mmCIF file of C-alpha atoms and ligand atoms in Angstrom:
data_model
loop_
_atom_site.group_PDB
_atom_site.id
_atom_site.type_symbol
_atom_site.label_atom_id
_atom_site.label_comp_id
_atom_site.label_asym_id
_atom_site.label_seq_id
_atom_site.Cartn_x
_atom_site.Cartn_y
_atom_site.Cartn_z
ATOM 1 C CA MET K 1 -82.673 -83.945 -2.364
ATOM 2 C CA ARG K 2 -85.720 -83.808 -4.619
ATOM 3 C CA ILE K 3 -88.530 -81.286 -4.171
ATOM 4 C CA GLU K 4 -91.659 -82.806 -5.623
ATOM 5 C CA ASP K 5 -94.415 -81.196 -3.536
ATOM 6 C CA PRO K 6 -96.542 -79.318 -6.123
ATOM 7 C CA ARG K 7 -97.412 -76.609 -3.578
ATOM 8 C CA LEU K 8 -93.720 -75.825 -3.164
ATOM 9 C CA THR K 9 -92.948 -75.860 -6.873
ATOM 10 C CA ALA K 10 -95.921 -73.524 -7.501
ATOM 11 C CA ALA K 11 -94.677 -71.185 -4.743
ATOM 12 C CA PHE K 12 -91.200 -71.117 -6.348
ATOM 13 C CA ARG K 13 -92.748 -70.076 -9.669
ATOM 14 C CA GLU K 14 -94.629 -67.261 -7.933
ATOM 15 C CA LEU K 15 -91.372 -66.039 -6.369
ATOM 16 C CA GLY K 16 -89.618 -66.106 -9.754
ATOM 17 C CA VAL K 17 -87.365 -68.960 -8.597
ATOM 18 C CA GLU K 18 -86.368 -71.519 -11.229
ATOM 19 C CA LEU K 19 -86.149 -75.150 -10.070
ATOM 20 C CA ARG K 20 -83.498 -77.259 -11.812
ATOM 21 C CA PRO K 21 -84.094 -80.818 -10.611
ATOM 22 C CA SER K 22 -81.254 -83.313 -10.015
ATOM 23 C CA THR K 23 -78.370 -80.998 -10.852
ATOM 24 C CA SER K 24 -74.927 -82.594 -10.768
ATOM 25 C CA LEU K 25 -72.573 -80.616 -8.526
ATOM 26 C CA ALA K 26 -69.688 -82.261 -10.403
ATOM 27 C CA ASP K 27 -70.825 -80.125 -13.361
ATOM 28 C CA GLU K 28 -71.156 -76.964 -11.243
ATOM 29 C CA THR K 29 -67.773 -77.049 -9.470
ATOM 30 C CA SER K 30 -64.247 -76.471 -10.772
ATOM 31 C CA LEU K 31 -63.059 -79.691 -9.057
ATOM 32 C CA GLY K 32 -65.638 -81.694 -11.005
ATOM 33 C CA ILE K 33 -66.641 -83.616 -7.871
ATOM 34 C CA GLY K 34 -70.033 -83.827 -6.191
ATOM 35 C CA GLY K 35 -73.367 -85.642 -6.177
ATOM 36 C CA THR K 36 -76.776 -84.435 -7.271
ATOM 37 C CA THR K 37 -79.507 -82.287 -5.791
ATOM 38 C CA ASP K 38 -82.134 -79.737 -6.819
ATOM 39 C CA LEU K 39 -80.848 -76.275 -7.674
ATOM 40 C CA LEU K 40 -83.003 -73.196 -7.040
ATOM 41 C CA ARG K 41 -82.044 -70.199 -9.188
ATOM 42 C CA ILE K 42 -83.094 -66.855 -7.704
ATOM 43 C CA GLN K 43 -83.991 -64.047 -10.137
ATOM 44 C CA LYS K 44 -84.878 -61.273 -7.677
ATOM 45 C CA HIS K 45 -83.080 -60.436 -4.442
ATOM 46 C CA GLU K 46 -86.379 -59.265 -2.903
ATOM 47 C CA SER K 47 -87.802 -62.793 -3.098
ATOM 48 C CA ILE K 48 -85.104 -64.238 -0.808
ATOM 49 C CA PRO K 49 -86.740 -63.632 2.624
ATOM 50 C CA ASP K 50 -89.985 -65.306 1.425
ATOM 51 C CA LEU K 51 -88.082 -68.141 -0.250
ATOM 52 C CA LEU K 52 -86.071 -68.903 2.881
ATOM 53 C CA ALA K 53 -89.146 -68.694 5.105
ATOM 54 C CA LEU K 54 -90.821 -71.205 2.764
ATOM 55 C CA LEU K 55 -87.832 -73.588 2.833
ATOM 56 C CA ASP K 56 -87.564 -73.373 6.641
ATOM 57 C CA LYS K 57 -91.283 -73.951 7.122
ATOM 58 C CA ASN K 58 -91.055 -77.083 4.952
ATOM 59 C CA HIS K 59 -87.820 -78.301 6.604
ATOM 60 C CA VAL K 60 -85.792 -78.082 3.385
ATOM 61 C CA PRO K 61 -82.085 -77.579 4.234
ATOM 62 C CA HIS K 62 -80.126 -75.411 1.790
ATOM 63 C CA LYS K 63 -76.620 -74.267 0.897
ATOM 64 C CA PHE K 64 -75.505 -71.377 -1.226
ATOM 65 C CA LEU K 65 -73.597 -71.879 -4.480
ATOM 66 C CA GLY K 66 -71.562 -69.139 -6.152
ATOM 67 C CA GLY K 67 -69.318 -70.150 -9.048
ATOM 68 C CA GLY K 68 -68.315 -73.449 -7.389
ATOM 69 C CA SER K 69 -64.570 -72.740 -7.573
ATOM 70 C CA ASN K 70 -63.766 -73.243 -3.885
ATOM 71 C CA LEU K 71 -65.932 -76.251 -3.104
ATOM 72 C CA LEU K 72 -65.458 -79.948 -2.410
ATOM 73 C CA VAL K 73 -68.944 -81.489 -2.419
ATOM 74 C CA GLY K 74 -69.831 -84.991 -1.211
ATOM 75 C CA ASP K 75 -70.799 -87.891 -3.464
ATOM 76 C CA GLY K 76 -74.261 -89.341 -4.147
ATOM 77 C CA GLU K 77 -77.681 -87.811 -3.478
ATOM 78 C CA LEU K 78 -77.114 -84.683 -1.350
ATOM 79 C CA PRO K 79 -79.384 -84.006 1.657
ATOM 80 C CA TRP K 80 -79.864 -80.287 0.940
ATOM 81 C CA VAL K 81 -80.896 -78.077 -1.998
ATOM 82 C CA MET K 82 -78.597 -75.507 -3.577
ATOM 83 C CA LEU K 83 -79.519 -71.828 -3.950
ATOM 84 C CA GLN K 84 -77.859 -69.657 -6.575
ATOM 85 C CA LEU K 85 -78.372 -66.068 -7.739
ATOM 86 C CA VAL K 86 -79.099 -65.450 -11.412
ATOM 87 C CA ARG K 87 -76.719 -62.849 -12.862
ATOM 88 C CA PRO K 88 -78.606 -59.682 -13.882
ATOM 89 C CA GLU K 89 -77.720 -57.499 -16.861
ATOM 90 C CA PRO K 90 -75.884 -55.195 -16.334
ATOM 91 C CA ASP K 91 -74.084 -56.657 -13.327
ATOM 92 C CA VAL K 92 -71.583 -53.814 -12.768
ATOM 93 C CA GLN K 93 -72.251 -50.075 -12.705
ATOM 94 C CA ILE K 94 -69.606 -47.406 -12.261
ATOM 95 C CA GLU K 95 -70.032 -43.973 -10.724
ATOM 96 C CA GLY K 96 -66.803 -42.074 -10.061
ATOM 97 C CA ASN K 97 -64.574 -44.405 -8.034
ATOM 98 C CA ILE K 98 -67.434 -46.649 -6.940
ATOM 99 C CA ALA K 99 -68.244 -49.902 -8.742
ATOM 100 C CA SER K 100 -71.652 -51.327 -7.762
ATOM 101 C CA VAL K 101 -71.493 -55.037 -8.477
ATOM 102 C CA ASP K 102 -74.065 -57.828 -8.238
ATOM 103 C CA ALA K 103 -72.884 -60.825 -6.181
ATOM 104 C CA ALA K 104 -73.563 -63.133 -9.150
ATOM 105 C CA ALA K 105 -71.146 -61.190 -11.379
ATOM 106 C CA ASP K 106 -68.074 -63.060 -12.620
ATOM 107 C CA LEU K 107 -65.050 -61.850 -10.634
ATOM 108 C CA GLY K 108 -62.564 -61.797 -13.533
ATOM 109 C CA ARG K 109 -64.940 -59.931 -15.843
ATOM 110 C CA THR K 110 -65.618 -57.408 -13.053
ATOM 111 C CA VAL K 111 -61.876 -56.738 -12.640
ATOM 112 C CA THR K 112 -61.513 -56.142 -16.404
ATOM 113 C CA PHE K 113 -64.658 -54.001 -16.647
ATOM 114 C CA CYS K 114 -63.386 -51.769 -13.817
ATOM 115 C CA ALA K 115 -59.942 -51.631 -15.472
ATOM 116 C CA LYS K 116 -61.510 -50.410 -18.711
ATOM 117 C CA ASN K 117 -63.067 -47.617 -16.642
ATOM 118 C CA ASP K 118 -59.612 -46.712 -15.242
ATOM 119 C CA LEU K 119 -60.307 -48.265 -11.834
ATOM 120 C CA GLY K 120 -57.543 -50.511 -10.484
ATOM 121 C CA GLY K 121 -56.473 -52.194 -7.256
ATOM 122 C CA MET K 122 -57.883 -55.645 -8.045
ATOM 123 C CA GLU K 123 -55.238 -56.770 -10.559
ATOM 124 C CA GLY K 124 -54.219 -59.671 -8.259
ATOM 125 C CA LEU K 125 -57.714 -61.163 -8.534
ATOM 126 C CA ILE K 126 -57.457 -61.732 -12.253
ATOM 127 C CA GLY K 127 -57.452 -65.484 -12.770
ATOM 128 C CA VAL K 128 -59.385 -66.173 -9.545
ATOM 129 C CA PRO K 129 -62.487 -67.970 -10.865
ATOM 130 C CA GLY K 130 -65.968 -67.657 -9.376
ATOM 131 C CA THR K 131 -68.379 -64.896 -8.502
ATOM 132 C CA VAL K 132 -68.011 -61.601 -6.668
ATOM 133 C CA GLY K 133 -70.282 -63.003 -3.905
ATOM 134 C CA GLY K 134 -67.983 -65.985 -3.402
ATOM 135 C CA ALA K 135 -64.945 -63.684 -3.362
ATOM 136 C CA LEU K 136 -66.567 -61.546 -0.652
ATOM 137 C CA ARG K 137 -67.478 -64.554 1.464
ATOM 138 C CA MET K 138 -63.934 -65.983 1.204
ATOM 139 C CA ASN K 139 -62.188 -62.581 1.182
ATOM 140 C CA ALA K 140 -60.431 -63.787 -1.963
ATOM 141 C CA GLY K 141 -56.974 -62.399 -2.522
ATOM 142 C CA ALA K 142 -53.641 -62.980 -4.181
ATOM 143 C CA TYR K 143 -50.255 -61.342 -4.641
ATOM 144 C CA GLY K 144 -50.563 -59.170 -1.558
ATOM 145 C CA MET K 145 -54.105 -57.862 -2.054
ATOM 146 C CA GLN K 146 -57.589 -58.964 -0.924
ATOM 147 C CA ILE K 147 -61.045 -57.897 -2.085
ATOM 148 C CA GLY K 148 -62.081 -56.823 1.445
ATOM 149 C CA SER K 149 -59.745 -53.794 1.280
ATOM 150 C CA TYR K 150 -61.999 -52.202 -1.344
ATOM 151 C CA VAL K 151 -65.418 -52.889 0.162
ATOM 152 C CA ARG K 152 -67.393 -49.703 0.856
ATOM 153 C CA GLU K 153 -70.701 -51.504 1.583
ATOM 154 C CA VAL K 154 -72.381 -54.880 1.151
ATOM 155 C CA LYS K 155 -76.066 -55.604 0.636
ATOM 156 C CA LEU K 156 -76.866 -59.011 2.084
ATOM 157 C CA TYR K 157 -79.633 -61.250 3.348
ATOM 158 C CA ARG K 158 -79.032 -61.479 7.115
ATOM 159 C CA ALA K 159 -80.150 -64.924 8.154
ATOM 160 C CA ALA K 160 -80.436 -63.996 11.846
ATOM 161 C CA ALA K 161 -82.705 -60.984 11.166
ATOM 162 C CA ARG K 162 -84.410 -62.745 8.217
ATOM 163 C CA ARG K 163 -84.223 -59.597 6.101
ATOM 164 C CA ILE K 164 -82.095 -57.786 3.551
ATOM 165 C CA GLU K 165 -79.703 -55.257 5.123
ATOM 166 C CA THR K 166 -76.773 -53.088 4.086
ATOM 167 C CA LEU K 167 -73.494 -53.146 6.035
ATOM 168 C CA ARG K 168 -70.764 -50.521 5.734
ATOM 169 C CA GLY K 169 -67.257 -51.778 5.043
ATOM 170 C CA GLU K 170 -66.055 -50.880 8.544
ATOM 171 C CA GLN K 171 -68.794 -53.069 10.078
ATOM 172 C CA ILE K 172 -67.272 -56.176 8.441
ATOM 173 C CA SER K 173 -63.987 -57.788 9.371
ATOM 174 C CA PHE K 174 -62.006 -59.170 6.434
ATOM 175 C CA GLU K 175 -59.122 -61.429 7.402
ATOM 176 C CA TYR K 176 -56.992 -63.960 5.524
ATOM 177 C CA ARG K 177 -59.658 -66.081 3.722
ATOM 178 C CA HIS K 178 -62.091 -65.345 6.525
ATOM 179 C CA THR K 179 -64.882 -62.816 7.035
ATOM 180 C CA SER K 180 -67.226 -61.894 9.880
ATOM 181 C CA PHE K 181 -70.384 -62.744 7.884
ATOM 182 C CA ALA K 182 -72.558 -65.405 9.546
ATOM 183 C CA PRO K 183 -72.383 -68.804 7.794
ATOM 184 C CA ASP K 184 -75.887 -68.480 6.344
ATOM 185 C CA ASP K 185 -75.738 -64.778 5.363
ATOM 186 C CA MET K 186 -76.102 -64.305 1.628
ATOM 187 C CA MET K 187 -74.149 -61.610 -0.222
ATOM 188 C CA LEU K 188 -76.365 -59.871 -2.783
ATOM 189 C CA SER K 189 -74.319 -56.924 -4.051
ATOM 190 C CA VAL K 190 -71.346 -54.784 -3.123
ATOM 191 C CA LYS K 191 -70.044 -51.257 -3.610
ATOM 192 C CA LEU K 192 -66.281 -51.315 -4.183
ATOM 193 C CA GLU K 193 -64.273 -48.116 -3.883
ATOM 194 C CA LEU K 194 -61.326 -48.438 -6.267
ATOM 195 C CA PRO K 195 -58.324 -46.203 -6.913
ATOM 196 C CA SER K 196 -58.124 -44.338 -10.252
ATOM 197 C CA LYS K 197 -55.379 -45.704 -12.513
ATOM 198 C CA PRO K 198 -54.819 -45.474 -16.254
ATOM 199 C CA PHE K 199 -56.049 -48.598 -18.093
ATOM 200 C CA ARG K 200 -52.611 -49.274 -19.595
ATOM 201 C CA GLU K 201 -51.009 -49.373 -16.142
ATOM 202 C CA ILE K 202 -53.692 -51.757 -14.791
ATOM 203 C CA LEU K 203 -53.270 -53.983 -17.850
ATOM 204 C CA GLN K 204 -49.556 -54.215 -17.164
ATOM 205 C CA GLY K 205 -50.305 -55.387 -13.577
ATOM 206 C CA ILE K 206 -52.877 -57.887 -14.879
ATOM 207 C CA ARG K 207 -50.330 -59.332 -17.339
ATOM 208 C CA ILE K 208 -47.762 -59.803 -14.567
ATOM 209 C CA CYS K 209 -50.294 -61.616 -12.326
ATOM 210 C CA ASN K 210 -51.485 -63.787 -15.249
ATOM 211 C CA GLU K 211 -47.902 -64.773 -15.996
ATOM 212 C CA LYS K 212 -47.229 -65.673 -12.332
ATOM 213 C CA ARG K 213 -50.331 -67.892 -12.289
ATOM 214 C CA ARG K 214 -49.539 -69.571 -15.594
ATOM 215 C CA SER K 215 -46.023 -70.394 -14.485
ATOM 216 C CA SER K 216 -46.946 -71.829 -11.066
ATOM 217 C CA GLN K 217 -50.492 -73.298 -11.156
ATOM 218 C CA PRO K 218 -52.059 -76.313 -12.922
ATOM 219 C CA LEU K 219 -54.547 -74.118 -14.792
ATOM 220 C CA GLY K 220 -55.603 -76.748 -17.329
ATOM 221 C CA GLN K 221 -56.649 -79.226 -14.616
ATOM 222 C CA LYS K 222 -59.699 -79.497 -12.380
ATOM 223 C CA SER K 223 -58.953 -77.977 -8.975
ATOM 224 C CA ALA K 224 -60.396 -75.706 -6.301
ATOM 225 C CA GLY K 225 -57.293 -73.537 -5.999
ATOM 226 C CA CYS K 226 -55.336 -73.948 -2.768
ATOM 227 C CA ILE K 227 -56.632 -76.781 -0.581
ATOM 228 C CA PHE K 228 -55.106 -75.488 2.680
ATOM 229 C CA LYS K 229 -54.682 -72.047 4.201
ATOM 230 C CA ASN K 230 -51.133 -70.992 4.910
ATOM 231 C CA PRO K 231 -50.447 -71.153 8.666
ATOM 232 C CA PRO K 232 -49.055 -67.891 10.111
ATOM 233 C CA GLY K 233 -45.484 -67.433 8.888
ATOM 234 C CA ALA K 234 -45.414 -70.657 6.828
ATOM 235 C CA SER K 235 -46.414 -71.871 3.371
ATOM 236 C CA ALA K 236 -48.576 -74.999 3.117
ATOM 237 C CA GLY K 237 -47.410 -75.569 -0.484
ATOM 238 C CA ARG K 238 -43.734 -75.355 0.456
ATOM 239 C CA MET K 239 -44.114 -77.870 3.315
ATOM 240 C CA ILE K 240 -46.016 -80.342 1.094
ATOM 241 C CA ASP K 241 -43.390 -79.925 -1.617
ATOM 242 C CA GLU K 242 -40.486 -80.393 0.830
ATOM 243 C CA LEU K 243 -42.053 -83.664 1.979
ATOM 244 C CA GLY K 244 -41.931 -84.884 -1.640
ATOM 245 C CA LEU K 245 -45.712 -85.253 -1.829
ATOM 246 C CA LYS K 246 -46.250 -83.798 -5.322
ATOM 247 C CA GLY K 247 -47.914 -86.537 -7.362
ATOM 248 C CA LEU K 248 -49.267 -88.370 -4.277
ATOM 249 C CA SER K 249 -52.649 -89.868 -5.276
ATOM 250 C CA VAL K 250 -55.738 -91.512 -3.875
ATOM 251 C CA GLY K 251 -57.698 -92.851 -6.849
ATOM 252 C CA ASP K 252 -57.840 -89.946 -9.308
ATOM 253 C CA ALA K 253 -57.338 -87.301 -6.589
ATOM 254 C CA ARG K 254 -53.770 -86.093 -6.891
ATOM 255 C CA VAL K 255 -51.399 -83.507 -5.409
ATOM 256 C CA SER K 256 -50.500 -81.341 -8.402
ATOM 257 C CA ASP K 257 -46.977 -81.749 -9.824
ATOM 258 C CA ARG K 258 -46.970 -78.016 -10.504
ATOM 259 C CA HIS K 259 -48.199 -76.517 -7.213
ATOM 260 C CA ALA K 260 -48.172 -78.676 -4.092
ATOM 261 C CA ASN K 261 -51.137 -76.890 -2.458
ATOM 262 C CA PHE K 262 -53.372 -77.529 -5.504
ATOM 263 C CA PHE K 263 -55.015 -80.960 -5.440
ATOM 264 C CA VAL K 264 -56.437 -81.951 -8.811
ATOM 265 C CA ASN K 265 -59.117 -84.294 -10.072
ATOM 266 C CA ALA K 266 -57.106 -86.144 -12.679
ATOM 267 C CA GLY K 267 -60.039 -88.177 -14.000
ATOM 268 C CA LYS K 268 -63.009 -89.471 -12.064
ATOM 269 C CA ALA K 269 -62.006 -88.649 -8.478
ATOM 270 C CA SER K 270 -64.745 -88.986 -5.864
ATOM 271 C CA ALA K 271 -65.144 -86.772 -2.798
ATOM 272 C CA LYS K 272 -64.078 -89.801 -0.760
ATOM 273 C CA ASP K 273 -60.770 -89.971 -2.696
ATOM 274 C CA MET K 274 -60.121 -86.257 -2.318
ATOM 275 C CA LEU K 275 -60.946 -86.270 1.407
ATOM 276 C CA ALA K 276 -58.618 -89.235 1.953
ATOM 277 C CA LEU K 277 -55.818 -87.405 0.109
ATOM 278 C CA ILE K 278 -56.410 -84.236 2.174
ATOM 279 C CA ALA K 279 -56.345 -86.257 5.418
ATOM 280 C CA SER K 280 -53.147 -88.069 4.415
ATOM 281 C CA VAL K 281 -51.288 -84.849 3.501
ATOM 282 C CA ARG K 282 -52.536 -83.068 6.644
ATOM 283 C CA GLN K 283 -51.315 -85.919 8.822
ATOM 284 C CA ARG K 284 -47.847 -86.009 7.180
ATOM 285 C CA VAL K 285 -47.430 -82.236 7.491
ATOM 286 C CA HIS K 286 -48.478 -82.407 11.131
ATOM 287 C CA LYS K 287 -45.987 -85.170 11.828
ATOM 288 C CA ALA K 288 -43.099 -83.370 10.118
ATOM 289 C CA TYR K 289 -43.769 -79.725 11.003
ATOM 290 C CA GLY K 290 -46.310 -79.731 13.841
ATOM 291 C CA PHE K 291 -48.804 -77.577 11.898
ATOM 292 C CA ASP K 292 -52.434 -78.687 11.760
ATOM 293 C CA LEU K 293 -53.371 -77.375 8.303
ATOM 294 C CA GLU K 294 -56.789 -75.733 8.031
ATOM 295 C CA ASN K 295 -58.849 -76.200 4.867
ATOM 296 C CA GLU K 296 -59.130 -73.259 2.516
ATOM 297 C CA VAL K 297 -61.464 -75.305 0.319
ATOM 298 C CA VAL K 298 -65.039 -75.366 1.659
ATOM 299 C CA VAL K 299 -66.066 -79.003 2.246
ATOM 300 C CA TRP K 300 -69.718 -79.999 2.072
ATOM 301 C CA THR K 301 -70.336 -83.615 2.958
ATOM 302 C CA ALA K 302 -73.503 -85.185 4.294
HETATM 303 C C1 FAD Z 1 -57.498 -72.279 -10.494
HETATM 304 C C2 FAD Z 1 -57.979 -71.596 -9.227
HETATM 305 C C3 FAD Z 1 -57.241 -70.548 -8.706
HETATM 306 C C4 FAD Z 1 -57.667 -69.918 -7.527
HETATM 307 N N1 FAD Z 1 -56.919 -68.887 -7.029
HETATM 308 C C5 FAD Z 1 -57.335 -68.245 -5.907
HETATM 309 C C6 FAD Z 1 -56.576 -67.146 -5.396
HETATM 310 O O1 FAD Z 1 -55.549 -66.755 -5.915
HETATM 311 N N2 FAD Z 1 -57.052 -66.531 -4.277
HETATM 312 C C7 FAD Z 1 -58.209 -66.921 -3.663
HETATM 313 O O2 FAD Z 1 -58.596 -66.294 -2.662
HETATM 314 N N3 FAD Z 1 -58.943 -67.947 -4.125
HETATM 315 C C8 FAD Z 1 -58.533 -68.629 -5.237
HETATM 316 N N4 FAD Z 1 -59.273 -69.685 -5.711
HETATM 317 C C9 FAD Z 1 -60.469 -70.147 -4.959
HETATM 318 C C10 FAD Z 1 -61.813 -69.528 -5.446
HETATM 319 O O3 FAD Z 1 -61.750 -69.167 -6.804
HETATM 320 C C11 FAD Z 1 -62.210 -68.314 -4.612
HETATM 321 O O4 FAD Z 1 -62.345 -68.650 -3.246
HETATM 322 C C12 FAD Z 1 -63.546 -67.693 -5.094
HETATM 323 O O5 FAD Z 1 -63.667 -66.419 -4.538
HETATM 324 C C13 FAD Z 1 -64.779 -68.535 -4.742
HETATM 325 O O6 FAD Z 1 -65.905 -67.941 -5.363
HETATM 326 P P1 FAD Z 1 -67.130 -68.822 -5.904
HETATM 327 O O7 FAD Z 1 -68.177 -67.883 -6.414
HETATM 328 O O8 FAD Z 1 -66.662 -69.840 -6.865
HETATM 329 O O9 FAD Z 1 -67.614 -69.480 -4.545
HETATM 330 P P2 FAD Z 1 -68.111 -70.979 -4.301
HETATM 331 O O10 FAD Z 1 -66.972 -71.907 -4.516
HETATM 332 O O11 FAD Z 1 -69.365 -71.239 -5.033
HETATM 333 O O12 FAD Z 1 -68.451 -70.907 -2.735
HETATM 334 C C14 FAD Z 1 -67.426 -70.743 -1.771
HETATM 335 C C15 FAD Z 1 -68.091 -70.342 -0.446
HETATM 336 O O13 FAD Z 1 -68.684 -69.053 -0.595
HETATM 337 C C16 FAD Z 1 -70.079 -69.137 -0.347
HETATM 338 N N5 FAD Z 1 -70.744 -68.211 -1.271
HETATM 339 C C17 FAD Z 1 -70.609 -68.116 -2.603
HETATM 340 N N6 FAD Z 1 -71.336 -67.095 -3.069
HETATM 341 C C18 FAD Z 1 -71.959 -66.545 -2.000
HETATM 342 C C19 FAD Z 1 -72.864 -65.474 -1.809
HETATM 343 N N7 FAD Z 1 -73.300 -64.704 -2.818
HETATM 344 N N8 FAD Z 1 -73.315 -65.232 -0.554
HETATM 345 C C20 FAD Z 1 -72.896 -65.983 0.491
HETATM 346 N N9 FAD Z 1 -72.037 -66.986 0.374
HETATM 347 C C21 FAD Z 1 -71.579 -67.270 -0.855
HETATM 348 C C22 FAD Z 1 -70.481 -70.581 -0.562
HETATM 349 O O14 FAD Z 1 -71.647 -70.901 0.179
HETATM 350 C C23 FAD Z 1 -69.246 -71.283 -0.038
HETATM 351 O O15 FAD Z 1 -69.291 -71.315 1.375
HETATM 352 C C24 FAD Z 1 -58.865 -70.341 -6.884
HETATM 353 C C25 FAD Z 1 -59.617 -71.392 -7.443
HETATM 354 C C26 FAD Z 1 -59.170 -72.020 -8.592
HETATM 355 C C27 FAD Z 1 -59.998 -73.143 -9.167
#
């Protein structure tokens, strides 16, 4: 979608919003798949209510992009614009056991920064790409932990109320890769309450998690992490592996040989290829095990 109306582009400038025309989502996502659209980069949280009112008034649909590491975006010209927060400097501030983190902060760097300040708990998230905002939205987790357990409060743009609000941790439900935020709420910043731990001990935990990832995931290839959620009491990866589907391909979309729940873009895969591969694997798992696998990857198609 192209925004060419000079009144809109002038209004963006006034709001401190940078317009990047015809951005390729293939370049902005870890899967390397996706068509093009205009990207609006937001400098100041306070401008968001006015920006969204402006987009709504002019019938411009939008979606929110974090680090693009959990997204499968459709091909061709996309019928919506992308919004993204610009990372401020500094993006993490520590006071006692509380880390105040901007949603645009890189998740991995946040984990290490907190570690250097003797704050632990998030070792499992090392190696999870993307932003802190994306991790909150998805309740990212690994190796028995999830970010939601450490959330003291979240500042967010509440789409329903059309204003910026602060929610306490206990007002939000964090479940397995699911949160109670409304689909068009926008995370702006978070206060995490983290346990004190000596840096050396945290580093040891980080090394163990890094090693586990390196030995089991196709880290050098383009992916969006796990494609499917694990159904209760079962492992999607194990079922796909047991069915002998590692290496199954549609075009350049391929089930990883290393981790059966990671689907990789082995070249120039299109969204159509990847969606066909997902549908084929889902159908075979359903036939063999009776589970209807739910996507963990967020799919945006027109
Ligand atoms: C190699 C690899 C390993 C991975 N390992 C794990 C893992 O172990 N555990 C795990 O949980 N995930 C894992 N993932 C998936 C992914 O990294 C996480 O889900 C991550 O938290 C997504 O963050 P993001 O900023 O990239 O979000 P995006 O992919 O940009 O967006 C994902 C969703 O969050 C929304 N969103 C993003 N930012 C905001 C915001 N500020 N406000 C509102 N909504 C927002 C988007 O609209 C979209 O709906 C892995 C991915 C890869 C590529």
